[in-house]
mmCIF file of C-alpha atoms and ligand atoms in Angstrom:
data_model
loop_
_atom_site.group_PDB
_atom_site.id
_atom_site.type_symbol
_atom_site.label_atom_id
_atom_site.label_comp_id
_atom_site.label_asym_id
_atom_site.label_seq_id
_atom_site.Cartn_x
_atom_site.Cartn_y
_atom_site.Cartn_z
ATOM 1 C CA MET T 1 -6.098 -16.715 35.670
ATOM 2 C CA SER T 2 -4.847 -13.510 34.155
ATOM 3 C CA THR T 3 -4.103 -12.748 30.567
ATOM 4 C CA MET T 4 -1.876 -10.357 28.656
ATOM 5 C CA PHE T 5 -2.854 -7.615 26.199
ATOM 6 C CA ASP T 6 -3.323 -10.144 23.396
ATOM 7 C CA GLY T 7 -5.342 -12.636 25.444
ATOM 8 C CA MET T 8 -2.404 -14.954 26.067
ATOM 9 C CA GLU T 9 -2.500 -16.574 29.481
ATOM 10 C CA ILE T 10 0.369 -15.508 31.766
ATOM 11 C CA PRO T 11 2.293 -18.631 32.831
ATOM 12 C CA GLY T 12 3.241 -19.166 36.479
ATOM 13 C CA ARG T 13 6.727 -17.824 37.219
ATOM 14 C CA ASN T 14 8.065 -21.334 37.793
ATOM 15 C CA ASP T 15 6.184 -22.878 34.872
ATOM 16 C CA GLU T 16 7.891 -23.645 31.594
ATOM 17 C CA CYS T 17 8.100 -20.662 29.248
ATOM 18 C CA TRP T 18 5.564 -20.490 26.416
ATOM 19 C CA CYS T 19 8.389 -20.334 23.849
ATOM 20 C CA GLY T 20 9.403 -23.961 24.297
ATOM 21 C CA SER T 21 12.934 -23.124 25.453
ATOM 22 C CA GLY T 22 12.453 -25.510 28.388
ATOM 23 C CA ARG T 23 13.443 -22.743 30.800
ATOM 24 C CA LYS T 24 11.287 -21.430 33.628
ATOM 25 C CA TYR T 25 9.064 -18.534 32.602
ATOM 26 C CA LYS T 26 10.682 -16.166 35.119
ATOM 27 C CA LYS T 27 14.124 -16.919 33.608
ATOM 28 C CA CYS T 28 12.908 -16.673 30.017
ATOM 29 C CA HIS T 29 10.138 -14.439 28.594
ATOM 30 C CA ALA T 30 8.707 -12.982 31.836
ATOM 31 C CA ARG T 31 10.649 -9.722 31.532
ATOM 32 C CA ILE T 32 9.881 -9.334 27.841
ATOM 33 C CA ASP T 33 6.195 -9.960 28.483
ATOM 34 C CA GLU T 34 6.103 -7.363 31.268
ATOM 35 C CA ARG T 35 7.679 -4.847 28.953
ATOM 36 C CA LEU T 36 5.256 -5.672 26.146
ATOM 37 C CA GLN T 37 2.327 -5.182 28.472
ATOM 38 C CA ALA T 38 3.749 -1.856 29.680
ATOM 39 C CA PHE T 39 4.113 -0.563 26.102
ATOM 40 C CA PHE T 40 0.553 -1.687 25.400
ATOM 41 C CA ASP T 41 -0.703 0.113 28.507
ATOM 42 C CA GLN T 42 1.004 3.300 27.263
ATOM 43 C CA GLY T 43 -1.056 3.056 24.088
ATOM 44 C CA GLU T 44 1.707 1.710 21.844
ATOM 45 C CA GLU T 45 1.060 -0.819 19.078
ATOM 46 C CA VAL T 46 2.646 -4.122 20.147
ATOM 47 C CA PRO T 47 2.832 -7.400 18.217
ATOM 48 C CA PRO T 48 0.787 -10.313 19.563
ATOM 49 C CA HIS T 49 2.694 -13.368 20.799
ATOM 50 C CA THR T 50 1.629 -15.270 17.671
ATOM 51 C CA LEU T 51 4.160 -13.137 15.749
ATOM 52 C CA LEU T 52 7.074 -13.966 18.076
ATOM 53 C CA LYS T 53 9.126 -16.866 16.746
ATOM 54 C CA THR T 54 10.289 -19.537 19.157
ATOM 55 C CA PRO T 55 13.854 -20.922 19.069
ATOM 56 C CA ALA T 56 12.483 -23.943 17.173
ATOM 57 C CA ASP T 57 10.789 -21.683 14.611
ATOM 58 C CA ILE T 58 14.027 -19.795 14.042
ATOM 59 C CA GLU T 59 15.907 -23.047 13.432
ATOM 60 C CA GLY T 60 13.213 -24.002 10.925
ATOM 61 C CA ILE T 61 13.449 -20.660 9.134
ATOM 62 C CA LYS T 62 17.243 -20.959 8.941
ATOM 63 C CA TYR T 63 16.946 -24.406 7.381
ATOM 64 C CA SER T 64 14.610 -22.918 4.757
ATOM 65 C CA ALA T 65 16.906 -19.924 4.250
ATOM 66 C CA GLU T 66 19.832 -22.225 3.405
ATOM 67 C CA VAL T 67 18.016 -22.966 0.166
ATOM 68 C CA ASN T 68 17.010 -19.348 -0.439
ATOM 69 C CA ILE T 69 20.611 -18.204 -0.022
ATOM 70 C CA GLY T 70 21.859 -21.123 -2.126
ATOM 71 C CA VAL T 71 19.548 -20.058 -4.947
ATOM 72 C CA LEU T 72 20.621 -16.401 -4.869
ATOM 73 C CA ASP T 73 24.303 -17.358 -4.725
ATOM 74 C CA GLY T 74 23.858 -19.874 -7.545
ATOM 75 C CA VAL T 75 21.977 -17.662 -9.983
ATOM 76 C CA GLY T 76 24.830 -15.171 -9.801
ATOM 77 C CA GLU T 77 26.802 -17.638 -11.945
ATOM 78 C CA LEU T 78 23.923 -17.984 -14.385
ATOM 79 C CA VAL T 79 23.013 -14.347 -15.033
ATOM 80 C CA GLY T 80 24.585 -12.966 -18.211
ATOM 81 C CA PRO T 81 23.826 -11.565 -21.656
ATOM 82 C CA GLY T 82 21.674 -13.923 -23.741
ATOM 83 C CA VAL T 83 20.218 -15.847 -20.788
ATOM 84 C CA THR T 84 16.413 -15.856 -20.547
ATOM 85 C CA THR T 85 14.599 -15.388 -17.260
ATOM 86 C CA GLU T 86 12.780 -18.630 -18.096
ATOM 87 C CA GLU T 87 16.128 -20.470 -17.887
ATOM 88 C CA ILE T 88 16.787 -18.862 -14.509
ATOM 89 C CA ASP T 89 13.338 -19.924 -13.327
ATOM 90 C CA ARG T 90 13.925 -23.523 -14.436
ATOM 91 C CA TRP T 91 17.302 -23.704 -12.693
ATOM 92 C CA ILE T 92 15.713 -22.386 -9.483
ATOM 93 C CA TYR T 93 12.813 -24.823 -9.602
ATOM 94 C CA ASP T 94 15.227 -27.743 -10.049
ATOM 95 C CA TYR T 95 17.471 -26.484 -7.217
ATOM 96 C CA CYS T 96 14.499 -26.313 -4.842
ATOM 97 C CA ILE T 97 13.291 -29.783 -5.682
ATOM 98 C CA ALA T 98 16.827 -31.146 -5.254
ATOM 99 C CA HIS T 99 16.894 -29.548 -1.765
ATOM 100 C CA ASP T 100 13.515 -30.844 -0.486
ATOM 101 C CA SER T 101 11.920 -27.428 -0.939
ATOM 102 C CA VAL T 102 9.146 -25.738 -2.853
ATOM 103 C CA PRO T 103 9.426 -22.253 -4.376
ATOM 104 C CA ALA T 104 6.909 -20.189 -2.381
ATOM 105 C CA ASP T 105 6.021 -18.024 -5.404
ATOM 106 C CA LEU T 106 4.788 -20.956 -7.528
ATOM 107 C CA ASP T 107 0.965 -20.849 -7.587
ATOM 108 C CA TYR T 108 0.994 -18.153 -4.881
ATOM 109 C CA GLU T 109 -2.259 -16.280 -5.615
ATOM 110 C CA GLY T 110 -1.933 -17.669 -9.130
ATOM 111 C CA PHE T 111 1.661 -16.558 -9.786
ATOM 112 C CA PRO T 112 2.784 -18.869 -12.612
ATOM 113 C CA LYS T 113 6.538 -19.228 -11.941
ATOM 114 C CA SER T 114 9.042 -20.090 -9.199
ATOM 115 C CA VAL T 115 10.683 -16.683 -8.781
ATOM 116 C CA CYS T 116 10.227 -12.997 -9.633
ATOM 117 C CA THR T 117 12.661 -11.534 -12.174
ATOM 118 C CA SER T 118 12.347 -7.761 -12.487
ATOM 119 C CA ILE T 119 14.478 -6.056 -15.134
ATOM 120 C CA ASN T 120 15.400 -2.324 -15.357
ATOM 121 C CA GLU T 121 12.103 -0.375 -15.050
ATOM 122 C CA VAL T 122 10.227 -3.344 -13.574
ATOM 123 C CA VAL T 123 9.667 -2.541 -9.898
ATOM 124 C CA CYS T 124 8.642 -6.048 -8.784
ATOM 125 C CA HIS T 125 6.769 -9.255 -9.655
ATOM 126 C CA GLY T 126 8.316 -9.687 -13.113
ATOM 127 C CA ILE T 127 7.314 -13.097 -14.490
ATOM 128 C CA PRO T 128 10.117 -15.234 -15.922
ATOM 129 C CA SER T 129 9.629 -15.761 -19.647
ATOM 130 C CA LYS T 130 11.313 -17.108 -22.790
ATOM 131 C CA GLU T 131 10.757 -13.643 -24.252
ATOM 132 C CA ASP T 132 12.824 -11.912 -21.551
ATOM 133 C CA VAL T 133 16.394 -12.246 -22.798
ATOM 134 C CA LEU T 134 18.880 -10.511 -20.497
ATOM 135 C CA ARG T 135 20.940 -7.939 -22.399
ATOM 136 C CA GLU T 136 24.331 -6.425 -21.653
ATOM 137 C CA GLY T 137 23.827 -3.446 -19.328
ATOM 138 C CA ASP T 138 20.557 -4.625 -17.760
ATOM 139 C CA ILE T 139 20.009 -4.741 -14.016
ATOM 140 C CA VAL T 140 17.743 -7.485 -12.718
ATOM 141 C CA ASN T 141 16.250 -8.182 -9.322
ATOM 142 C CA ILE T 142 15.838 -11.852 -8.519
ATOM 143 C CA ASP T 143 13.371 -12.259 -5.658
ATOM 144 C CA MET T 144 13.325 -15.758 -4.206
ATOM 145 C CA SER T 145 11.100 -17.303 -1.562
ATOM 146 C CA THR T 146 11.346 -20.860 -0.296
ATOM 147 C CA ILE T 147 9.121 -23.190 1.688
ATOM 148 C CA ARG T 148 11.077 -25.954 3.405
ATOM 149 C CA ASN T 149 9.571 -28.182 6.050
ATOM 150 C CA GLY T 150 6.737 -25.672 6.424
ATOM 151 C CA TYR T 151 8.969 -22.645 7.056
ATOM 152 C CA TYR T 152 9.268 -19.616 4.775
ATOM 153 C CA SER T 153 12.317 -17.644 3.714
ATOM 154 C CA ASP T 154 12.401 -14.647 1.374
ATOM 155 C CA SER T 155 15.197 -12.446 0.031
ATOM 156 C CA SER T 156 16.271 -10.745 -3.164
ATOM 157 C CA ARG T 157 19.343 -9.209 -4.750
ATOM 158 C CA MET T 158 20.261 -7.089 -7.765
ATOM 159 C CA TYR T 159 22.414 -8.639 -10.493
ATOM 160 C CA TYR T 160 24.378 -6.862 -13.231
ATOM 161 C CA VAL T 161 24.181 -8.262 -16.752
ATOM 162 C CA GLY T 162 27.682 -7.790 -18.161
ATOM 163 C CA GLU T 163 28.940 -4.201 -18.028
ATOM 164 C CA VAL T 164 26.433 -1.851 -16.416
ATOM 165 C CA SER T 165 26.370 1.990 -16.499
ATOM 166 C CA GLU T 166 27.593 3.982 -13.502
ATOM 167 C CA GLU T 167 24.064 5.380 -13.037
ATOM 168 C CA ARG T 168 22.562 1.953 -12.734
ATOM 169 C CA LYS T 169 25.331 0.725 -10.438
ATOM 170 C CA ARG T 170 24.769 3.716 -8.177
ATOM 171 C CA LEU T 171 21.038 3.016 -7.983
ATOM 172 C CA CYS T 172 21.710 -0.602 -6.996
ATOM 173 C CA GLU T 173 24.399 0.338 -4.471
ATOM 174 C CA VAL T 174 22.362 3.087 -2.813
ATOM 175 C CA THR T 175 19.410 0.712 -2.500
ATOM 176 C CA ARG T 176 21.665 -1.850 -0.860
ATOM 177 C CA GLU T 177 22.984 0.824 1.516
ATOM 178 C CA SER T 178 19.418 1.790 2.395
ATOM 179 C CA VAL T 179 18.759 -1.775 3.527
ATOM 180 C CA LYS T 180 21.919 -1.697 5.647
ATOM 181 C CA ALA T 181 20.752 1.550 7.270
ATOM 182 C CA GLY T 182 17.398 -0.080 7.980
ATOM 183 C CA LEU T 183 19.121 -3.038 9.601
ATOM 184 C CA ALA T 184 21.157 -0.732 11.814
ATOM 185 C CA ALA T 185 17.865 0.685 13.145
ATOM 186 C CA VAL T 186 16.529 -2.746 14.150
ATOM 187 C CA LYS T 187 16.672 -2.801 17.946
ATOM 188 C CA PRO T 188 14.268 -4.277 20.451
ATOM 189 C CA TRP T 189 11.786 -1.707 21.805
ATOM 190 C CA ALA T 190 12.396 0.708 18.939
ATOM 191 C CA HIS T 191 9.544 1.424 16.519
ATOM 192 C CA LEU T 192 9.238 -0.257 13.156
ATOM 193 C CA GLY T 193 8.906 3.240 11.675
ATOM 194 C CA ASP T 194 12.509 3.922 12.756
ATOM 195 C CA VAL T 195 13.582 1.224 10.295
ATOM 196 C CA SER T 196 11.345 2.686 7.577
ATOM 197 C CA ALA T 197 12.741 6.178 8.084
ATOM 198 C CA ALA T 198 16.368 5.012 8.055
ATOM 199 C CA VAL T 199 15.847 3.220 4.735
ATOM 200 C CA ASN T 200 13.950 6.129 3.229
ATOM 201 C CA LYS T 201 16.575 8.708 4.188
ATOM 202 C CA VAL T 202 19.417 6.929 2.400
ATOM 203 C CA ALA T 203 17.361 6.572 -0.781
ATOM 204 C CA THR T 204 15.922 10.090 -0.840
ATOM 205 C CA ASP T 205 19.210 11.773 0.207
ATOM 206 C CA ALA T 206 20.705 10.213 -2.928
ATOM 207 C CA GLY T 207 17.953 11.824 -5.036
ATOM 208 C CA TYR T 208 15.854 8.700 -5.521
ATOM 209 C CA SER T 209 12.254 7.976 -4.593
ATOM 210 C CA VAL T 210 10.749 5.121 -2.632
ATOM 211 C CA VAL T 211 7.703 3.111 -3.689
ATOM 212 C CA ALA T 212 4.866 3.473 -1.168
ATOM 213 C CA GLU T 213 2.487 0.737 -2.317
ATOM 214 C CA PHE T 214 4.778 -2.202 -1.520
ATOM 215 C CA GLY T 215 6.940 -3.039 1.452
ATOM 216 C CA GLY T 216 8.271 -5.727 3.695
ATOM 217 C CA HIS T 217 6.289 -8.104 5.855
ATOM 218 C CA GLY T 218 6.376 -10.497 8.735
ATOM 219 C CA ILE T 219 7.323 -14.006 7.602
ATOM 220 C CA GLY T 220 8.149 -17.466 8.920
ATOM 221 C CA LEU T 221 5.129 -19.664 9.459
ATOM 222 C CA GLU T 222 3.383 -17.960 6.531
ATOM 223 C CA PHE T 223 4.703 -16.153 3.447
ATOM 224 C CA HIS T 224 3.232 -12.772 4.369
ATOM 225 C CA GLU T 225 2.479 -12.155 8.036
ATOM 226 C CA ASP T 226 1.963 -8.921 9.953
ATOM 227 C CA PRO T 227 3.369 -6.361 10.244
ATOM 228 C CA PHE T 228 3.461 -4.543 6.896
ATOM 229 C CA VAL T 229 6.885 -2.875 6.682
ATOM 230 C CA SER T 230 6.506 0.483 4.947
ATOM 231 C CA PHE T 231 9.510 2.384 3.634
ATOM 232 C CA VAL T 232 7.679 5.695 3.619
ATOM 233 C CA ALA T 233 6.576 5.629 7.276
ATOM 234 C CA ALA T 234 7.932 8.096 9.835
ATOM 235 C CA ALA T 235 10.279 7.325 12.725
ATOM 236 C CA GLY T 236 8.484 6.696 16.005
ATOM 237 C CA THR T 237 5.395 5.228 14.308
ATOM 238 C CA GLY T 238 4.101 1.682 13.911
ATOM 239 C CA PRO T 239 4.563 -1.341 16.152
ATOM 240 C CA ILE T 240 7.253 -1.782 18.783
ATOM 241 C CA LEU T 241 10.042 -4.194 17.756
ATOM 242 C CA VAL T 242 10.234 -7.223 20.020
ATOM 243 C CA PRO T 243 12.767 -10.087 20.200
ATOM 244 C CA GLY T 244 11.434 -12.963 18.110
ATOM 245 C CA MET T 245 9.737 -10.814 15.474
ATOM 246 C CA CYS T 246 10.785 -11.942 12.021
ATOM 247 C CA PHE T 247 10.282 -9.680 9.012
ATOM 248 C CA THR T 248 11.778 -8.503 5.737
ATOM 249 C CA ILE T 249 13.345 -5.193 4.719
ATOM 250 C CA GLU T 250 12.815 -4.827 0.981
ATOM 251 C CA PRO T 251 12.581 -1.263 -0.334
ATOM 252 C CA MET T 252 11.843 -0.593 -4.000
ATOM 253 C CA VAL T 253 13.843 2.487 -4.982
ATOM 254 C CA ASN T 254 13.169 4.378 -8.218
ATOM 255 C CA ALA T 255 15.670 6.565 -10.052
ATOM 256 C CA GLY T 256 12.771 8.837 -11.112
ATOM 257 C CA GLY T 257 9.370 9.377 -9.505
ATOM 258 C CA ALA T 258 7.769 7.141 -6.915
ATOM 259 C CA ALA T 259 4.636 6.450 -8.960
ATOM 260 C CA ILE T 260 4.087 2.927 -10.254
ATOM 261 C CA ASP T 261 2.152 1.438 -13.152
ATOM 262 C CA MET T 262 0.185 -1.717 -12.360
ATOM 263 C CA SER T 263 -1.721 -1.889 -15.647
ATOM 264 C CA ASP T 264 0.119 -4.850 -17.179
ATOM 265 C CA PRO T 265 -2.555 -7.238 -18.467
ATOM 266 C CA ASN T 266 -0.744 -10.189 -16.847
ATOM 267 C CA GLY T 267 -1.930 -8.813 -13.496
ATOM 268 C CA TRP T 268 1.534 -9.016 -11.925
ATOM 269 C CA THR T 269 4.329 -6.996 -13.504
ATOM 270 C CA VAL T 270 4.740 -3.618 -11.780
ATOM 271 C CA ARG T 271 6.675 -0.863 -13.574
ATOM 272 C CA THR T 272 7.783 2.663 -12.747
ATOM 273 C CA ALA T 273 5.157 5.071 -14.129
ATOM 274 C CA ASP T 274 7.860 7.219 -15.754
ATOM 275 C CA GLY T 275 9.871 4.298 -17.153
ATOM 276 C CA SER T 276 12.871 5.108 -14.960
ATOM 277 C CA ASP T 277 15.116 2.375 -13.565
ATOM 278 C CA THR T 278 14.319 0.821 -10.213
ATOM 279 C CA ALA T 279 16.151 -1.433 -7.754
ATOM 280 C CA GLN T 280 15.358 -3.589 -4.742
ATOM 281 C CA TRP T 281 17.254 -5.658 -2.201
ATOM 282 C CA GLU T 282 15.512 -7.825 0.361
ATOM 283 C CA VAL T 283 16.748 -9.353 3.596
ATOM 284 C CA GLN T 284 14.915 -11.361 6.245
ATOM 285 C CA LEU T 285 15.808 -10.970 9.906
ATOM 286 C CA VAL T 286 14.772 -11.839 13.412
ATOM 287 C CA VAL T 287 14.842 -9.232 16.183
ATOM 288 C CA THR T 288 17.113 -10.346 19.042
ATOM 289 C CA GLU T 289 17.808 -8.982 22.528
ATOM 290 C CA GLU T 290 20.914 -7.287 21.104
ATOM 291 C CA GLY T 291 19.536 -6.080 17.780
ATOM 292 C CA TYR T 292 18.908 -8.493 14.954
ATOM 293 C CA GLU T 293 20.154 -11.645 13.279
ATOM 294 C CA LEU T 294 20.068 -11.962 9.495
ATOM 295 C CA LEU T 295 18.241 -15.098 8.387
ATOM 296 C CA SER T 296 18.145 -14.734 4.608
ATOM 297 C CA TRP T 297 19.843 -12.317 2.206
HETATM 298 N N1 MF3 C 301 8.854 -12.354 -2.912
HETATM 299 C C1 MF3 C 301 7.876 -11.290 -2.863
HETATM 300 C C2 MF3 C 301 8.058 -10.600 -1.516
HETATM 301 O O1 MF3 C 301 9.140 -10.185 -1.257
HETATM 302 C C3 MF3 C 301 6.496 -11.813 -3.086
HETATM 303 C C4 MF3 C 301 6.311 -12.354 -4.450
HETATM 304 S S1 MF3 C 301 4.740 -12.978 -4.589
HETATM 305 C C5 MF3 C 301 4.666 -13.524 -6.160
HETATM 306 O O2 MF3 C 301 7.205 -10.480 -0.683
HETATM 307 F F1 MF3 C 301 3.537 -14.128 -6.264
HETATM 308 F F2 MF3 C 301 4.765 -12.518 -6.978
HETATM 309 F F3 MF3 C 301 5.637 -14.359 -6.409
HETATM 310 CO CO1 CO C 302 9.226 -10.305 0.770
#
């Protein structure tokens, strides 16, 4: 019996594929596996098979993502001057429960609420609160993660509170464009660092800076799986992208410097060190033979 680079047993060519497609191995993942092994033999970093989602996994993630997308569409109607982030949190919790789901953030490493709401200079992990009243001109990131039937989805968007300044709109739009550039770099057999570099270029070309301490992540069967998706890594570095890998692209882009302040006594809220505005968009995708498919946005 022979095994692949990650210890997985190589099926017989006429056996059923390991992915559960029901097809013969030689007609399904045999070619991908040969290519993976070849990259490994060349000294490249390659993801283990445990990170490759099966067709059934992808269906499960999409079912979870229906709720994640429903939440982010729905809160768009709710966001406005005078609304508290606590009210947004409550609406989201109720929506999840009504759709046989659980908010993944709730109780995650002690996080006390169902969603992250990060306003203006808050980079990420803002905790919804009665004290946080949205004001005209604010920008807020709402970062939602859902567990449904055991599968995880995760995405976030920026929302404008009433009329927002041109500067703030530009920051949000450039950050969104950076995610699109990252998506365009998602191709099987490319490097994950190609995605990082594409995101980073759009943000830095516009005069902004990119947070180094946080990034995207594998996701699907767990909330945070490998690989870590940096947005300050160089092209040509990191793991090879393989069909079935599922991960997020979620850069945090600061109008000022890249440095962050993690000293909030609540242990969660992250701010820009210089108090400048910051924006983030997050999408979740699966690598396909052609490029990628968006799962949550
Ligand atoms: N949703 C965040 C992410 O994109 C994680 C939030 S964890 C929490 O990975 F505990 F702060 F909610
Ligand atoms: Co995420």
